[in-house]
PDB file of C-alpha atoms in Angstrom:
ATOM      1  CA  UNK A   1      10.799   3.289 -36.442  1.00 70.00           C
ATOM      2  CA  UNK A   2       8.522   4.371 -33.584  1.00 75.00           C
ATOM      3  CA  UNK A   3       4.833   3.573 -33.878  1.00 77.00           C
ATOM      4  CA  UNK A   4       1.935   4.826 -31.841  1.00 74.00           C
ATOM      5  CA  UNK A   5       0.024   2.237 -29.843  1.00 68.00           C
ATOM      6  CA  UNK A   6      -3.716   2.304 -30.394  1.00 71.00           C
ATOM      7  CA  UNK A   7      -5.678  -0.011 -28.088  1.00 69.00           C
ATOM      8  CA  UNK A   8      -8.126  -2.341 -29.783  1.00 70.00           C
ATOM      9  CA  UNK A   9     -10.593  -2.634 -26.894  1.00 67.00           C
ATOM     10  CA  UNK A  10     -10.990  -0.896 -23.560  1.00 61.00           C
ATOM     11  CA  UNK A  11     -11.037  -4.094 -21.508  1.00 58.00           C
ATOM     12  CA  UNK A  12      -8.042  -5.892 -22.954  1.00 66.00           C
ATOM     13  CA  UNK A  13      -5.706  -5.054 -20.068  1.00 74.00           C
ATOM     14  CA  UNK A  14      -5.605  -6.771 -16.740  1.00 87.00           C
ATOM     15  CA  UNK A  15      -5.402  -5.084 -13.351  1.00 92.00           C
ATOM     16  CA  UNK A  16      -3.025  -6.506 -10.777  1.00 95.00           C
ATOM     17  CA  UNK A  17      -3.087  -5.910  -6.996  1.00 97.00           C
ATOM     18  CA  UNK A  18      -0.053  -4.477  -5.244  1.00 97.00           C
ATOM     19  CA  UNK A  19       0.515  -4.099  -1.512  1.00 98.00           C
ATOM     20  CA  UNK A  20       2.852  -1.423  -0.182  1.00 97.00           C
ATOM     21  CA  UNK A  21       4.048  -1.242   3.412  1.00 97.00           C
ATOM     22  CA  UNK A  22       4.330   2.429   4.385  1.00 96.00           C
ATOM     23  CA  UNK A  23       6.205   1.763   7.645  1.00 96.00           C
ATOM     24  CA  UNK A  24       9.155   4.094   7.737  1.00 95.00           C
ATOM     25  CA  UNK A  25       8.622   5.381   4.205  1.00 96.00           C
ATOM     26  CA  UNK A  26       8.764   9.110   3.338  1.00 97.00           C
ATOM     27  CA  UNK A  27       5.261  10.265   2.387  1.00 97.00           C
ATOM     28  CA  UNK A  28       6.048  12.128  -0.850  1.00 96.00           C
ATOM     29  CA  UNK A  29       8.402   9.500  -2.318  1.00 96.00           C
ATOM     30  CA  UNK A  30       5.917   6.750  -1.565  1.00 97.00           C
ATOM     31  CA  UNK A  31       2.994   8.739  -3.056  1.00 97.00           C
ATOM     32  CA  UNK A  32       4.825   9.149  -6.397  1.00 97.00           C
ATOM     33  CA  UNK A  33       5.305   5.402  -6.725  1.00 97.00           C
ATOM     34  CA  UNK A  34       1.698   4.696  -5.750  1.00 98.00           C
ATOM     35  CA  UNK A  35       0.496   7.267  -8.310  1.00 97.00           C
ATOM     36  CA  UNK A  36       2.543   5.579 -11.021  1.00 97.00           C
ATOM     37  CA  UNK A  37       0.940   2.236 -10.220  1.00 97.00           C
ATOM     38  CA  UNK A  38      -2.576   3.703 -10.171  1.00 97.00           C
ATOM     39  CA  UNK A  39      -2.006   5.405 -13.494  1.00 96.00           C
ATOM     40  CA  UNK A  40      -0.390   2.394 -15.158  1.00 93.00           C
ATOM     41  CA  UNK A  41       2.658   4.212 -16.445  1.00 93.00           C
ATOM     42  CA  UNK A  42       4.923   1.193 -16.090  1.00 90.00           C
ATOM     43  CA  UNK A  43       2.868  -0.920 -18.493  1.00 89.00           C
ATOM     44  CA  UNK A  44       3.906  -1.230 -22.174  1.00 84.00           C
ATOM     45  CA  UNK A  45       0.307  -0.460 -23.189  1.00 82.00           C
ATOM     46  CA  UNK A  46       0.129   2.865 -21.296  1.00 86.00           C
ATOM     47  CA  UNK A  47      -2.181   5.348 -22.982  1.00 84.00           C
ATOM     48  CA  UNK A  48      -2.633   8.760 -21.333  1.00 87.00           C
ATOM     49  CA  UNK A  49      -6.354   9.047 -22.004  1.00 86.00           C
ATOM     50  CA  UNK A  50      -7.245   5.529 -20.741  1.00 86.00           C
ATOM     51  CA  UNK A  51      -7.575   4.316 -17.153  1.00 88.00           C
ATOM     52  CA  UNK A  52      -5.570   1.093 -17.129  1.00 89.00           C
ATOM     53  CA  UNK A  53      -3.730   1.201 -13.801  1.00 93.00           C
ATOM     54  CA  UNK A  54      -3.546  -1.364 -11.054  1.00 96.00           C
ATOM     55  CA  UNK A  55      -5.074  -1.651  -7.587  1.00 98.00           C
ATOM     56  CA  UNK A  56      -2.825  -0.487  -4.716  1.00 98.00           C
ATOM     57  CA  UNK A  57      -3.181  -1.374  -1.000  1.00 98.00           C
ATOM     58  CA  UNK A  58      -1.206   0.768   1.424  1.00 98.00           C
ATOM     59  CA  UNK A  59      -0.812  -0.681   4.932  1.00 97.00           C
ATOM     60  CA  UNK A  60       0.685   0.896   8.084  1.00 97.00           C
ATOM     61  CA  UNK A  61      -0.308   4.393   7.060  1.00 97.00           C
ATOM     62  CA  UNK A  62       0.057   5.616  10.657  1.00 96.00           C
ATOM     63  CA  UNK A  63       3.790   4.963  10.521  1.00 96.00           C
ATOM     64  CA  UNK A  64       4.589   6.997   7.434  1.00 97.00           C
ATOM     65  CA  UNK A  65       7.326   9.662   7.842  1.00 96.00           C
ATOM     66  CA  UNK A  66       7.127  13.363   7.097  1.00 96.00           C
ATOM     67  CA  UNK A  67      10.534  14.960   6.641  1.00 95.00           C
ATOM     68  CA  UNK A  68      11.677  18.267   8.087  1.00 95.00           C
ATOM     69  CA  UNK A  69       9.217  20.249  10.132  1.00 96.00           C
ATOM     70  CA  UNK A  70       6.198  19.285   8.039  1.00 95.00           C
ATOM     71  CA  UNK A  71       4.479  17.570  10.913  1.00 94.00           C
ATOM     72  CA  UNK A  72       4.268  20.890  12.797  1.00 94.00           C
ATOM     73  CA  UNK A  73       4.178  23.382   9.914  1.00 96.00           C
ATOM     74  CA  UNK A  74       2.175  21.724   7.089  1.00 95.00           C
ATOM     75  CA  UNK A  75      -1.579  22.419   7.099  1.00 96.00           C
ATOM     76  CA  UNK A  76      -4.373  20.681   5.229  1.00 95.00           C
ATOM     77  CA  UNK A  77      -7.021  23.131   4.196  1.00 92.00           C
ATOM     78  CA  UNK A  78     -10.510  22.924   2.728  1.00 91.00           C
ATOM     79  CA  UNK A  79     -13.116  25.505   1.993  1.00 96.00           C
ATOM     80  CA  UNK A  80     -16.892  25.096   1.914  1.00 96.00           C
ATOM     81  CA  UNK A  81     -17.247  28.050  -0.549  1.00 96.00           C
ATOM     82  CA  UNK A  82     -19.300  29.924   1.990  1.00 97.00           C
ATOM     83  CA  UNK A  83     -17.988  33.076   3.723  1.00 97.00           C
ATOM     84  CA  UNK A  84     -15.861  32.047   6.702  1.00 96.00           C
ATOM     85  CA  UNK A  85     -15.864  28.394   5.512  1.00 97.00           C
ATOM     86  CA  UNK A  86     -12.080  27.895   5.581  1.00 97.00           C
ATOM     87  CA  UNK A  87     -10.923  24.872   7.603  1.00 96.00           C
ATOM     88  CA  UNK A  88      -7.239  24.520   8.522  1.00 96.00           C
ATOM     89  CA  UNK A  89      -6.086  21.248  10.087  1.00 95.00           C
ATOM     90  CA  UNK A  90      -2.396  20.808  11.055  1.00 96.00           C
ATOM     91  CA  UNK A  91      -0.807  17.562   9.872  1.00 96.00           C
ATOM     92  CA  UNK A  92       0.161  16.651  13.447  1.00 96.00           C
ATOM     93  CA  UNK A  93      -3.518  16.361  14.314  1.00 96.00           C
ATOM     94  CA  UNK A  94      -4.411  14.755  10.973  1.00 95.00           C
ATOM     95  CA  UNK A  95      -1.752  12.060  11.421  1.00 95.00           C
ATOM     96  CA  UNK A  96      -3.027  11.286  14.924  1.00 96.00           C
ATOM     97  CA  UNK A  97      -6.727  11.128  13.969  1.00 96.00           C
ATOM     98  CA  UNK A  98      -6.817  10.009  10.317  1.00 95.00           C
ATOM     99  CA  UNK A  99      -3.491   8.965   8.723  1.00 96.00           C
ATOM    100  CA  UNK A 100      -5.359   7.299   5.835  1.00 97.00           C
ATOM    101  CA  UNK A 101      -6.501  10.732   4.672  1.00 96.00           C
ATOM    102  CA  UNK A 102      -2.886  12.018   4.727  1.00 97.00           C
ATOM    103  CA  UNK A 103      -1.734   9.271   2.352  1.00 97.00           C
ATOM    104  CA  UNK A 104      -4.735   9.583   0.044  1.00 97.00           C
ATOM    105  CA  UNK A 105      -4.368  13.368  -0.180  1.00 96.00           C
ATOM    106  CA  UNK A 106      -0.708  13.002  -1.104  1.00 97.00           C
ATOM    107  CA  UNK A 107      -1.437  10.408  -3.813  1.00 98.00           C
ATOM    108  CA  UNK A 108      -4.334  12.428  -5.200  1.00 97.00           C
ATOM    109  CA  UNK A 109      -2.103  15.450  -5.535  1.00 96.00           C
ATOM    110  CA  UNK A 110       0.373  13.384  -7.538  1.00 96.00           C
ATOM    111  CA  UNK A 111      -2.208  12.195 -10.060  1.00 96.00           C
ATOM    112  CA  UNK A 112      -3.198  14.101 -13.194  1.00 92.00           C
ATOM    113  CA  UNK A 113      -5.941  16.649 -12.644  1.00 94.00           C
ATOM    114  CA  UNK A 114      -8.397  15.158 -15.114  1.00 92.00           C
ATOM    115  CA  UNK A 115     -11.614  13.197 -15.134  1.00 92.00           C
ATOM    116  CA  UNK A 116      -9.691   9.983 -14.624  1.00 94.00           C
ATOM    117  CA  UNK A 117      -8.292  10.993 -11.203  1.00 96.00           C
ATOM    118  CA  UNK A 118     -11.460  10.105  -9.277  1.00 95.00           C
ATOM    119  CA  UNK A 119     -11.637   6.698 -10.977  1.00 95.00           C
ATOM    120  CA  UNK A 120      -7.986   6.007 -10.205  1.00 96.00           C
ATOM    121  CA  UNK A 121      -8.503   6.986  -6.564  1.00 97.00           C
ATOM    122  CA  UNK A 122     -11.211   4.355  -6.161  1.00 97.00           C
ATOM    123  CA  UNK A 123      -8.529   1.698  -6.720  1.00 97.00           C
ATOM    124  CA  UNK A 124      -6.393   3.010  -3.806  1.00 98.00           C
ATOM    125  CA  UNK A 125      -7.033   1.250  -0.486  1.00 98.00           C
ATOM    126  CA  UNK A 126      -5.312   2.747   2.561  1.00 98.00           C
ATOM    127  CA  UNK A 127      -5.271   1.168   6.016  1.00 98.00           C
ATOM    128  CA  UNK A 128      -3.927   2.428   9.329  1.00 96.00           C
ATOM    129  CA  UNK A 129      -2.306  -0.860  10.405  1.00 95.00           C
ATOM    130  CA  UNK A 130      -1.241  -4.095   8.718  1.00 95.00           C
ATOM    131  CA  UNK A 131      -4.735  -5.702   8.635  1.00 96.00           C
ATOM    132  CA  UNK A 132      -6.657  -5.472   5.363  1.00 96.00           C
ATOM    133  CA  UNK A 133      -9.609  -7.408   3.893  1.00 97.00           C
ATOM    134  CA  UNK A 134      -8.117  -7.973   0.438  1.00 96.00           C
ATOM    135  CA  UNK A 135      -6.294 -11.269   0.910  1.00 95.00           C
ATOM    136  CA  UNK A 136      -8.643 -12.962  -1.545  1.00 96.00           C
ATOM    137  CA  UNK A 137      -7.237 -10.826  -4.383  1.00 95.00           C
ATOM    138  CA  UNK A 138      -3.721 -12.221  -3.654  1.00 96.00           C
ATOM    139  CA  UNK A 139      -1.871  -8.928  -3.798  1.00 96.00           C
ATOM    140  CA  UNK A 140       1.816  -8.966  -4.724  1.00 96.00           C
ATOM    141  CA  UNK A 141       4.249  -7.157  -2.394  1.00 97.00           C
ATOM    142  CA  UNK A 142       5.650  -4.089  -4.102  1.00 96.00           C
ATOM    143  CA  UNK A 143       9.056  -3.251  -2.718  1.00 93.00           C
ATOM    144  CA  UNK A 144       9.956   0.408  -2.385  1.00 88.00           C
ATOM    145  CA  UNK A 145      13.666   1.063  -2.434  1.00 73.00           C
TER     146      UNK A 145
END
């Protein structure tokens, strides 16, 4: 018989720290695994309306791979909501200037579009190279296959 899990308290779950090396990883496949960790879907106490995911550190973001012709063809856009306020930035320039933004945009697009997304994104830490200031949290290496 299946039963529905109802959490007793909001703060009964623990948040772990994971570290993911993005060197040589495909951006989209890595972003789905990071989104699962941020959301907490692998935990037995997963509840869709609660924010009980883990912290994720992504290192070597500058060495992530984009498959196909995405590096030349894909464009990141934003609009200021004023007339003529459209900004188009090709991913080739974005990867050279700010690869952290590329990874965080991909992960943000993989999360649910709800009020919890912004809170989940605060637990994502992305760094261009292998150096990060979170060694005190003792992150566990999360192996992507």
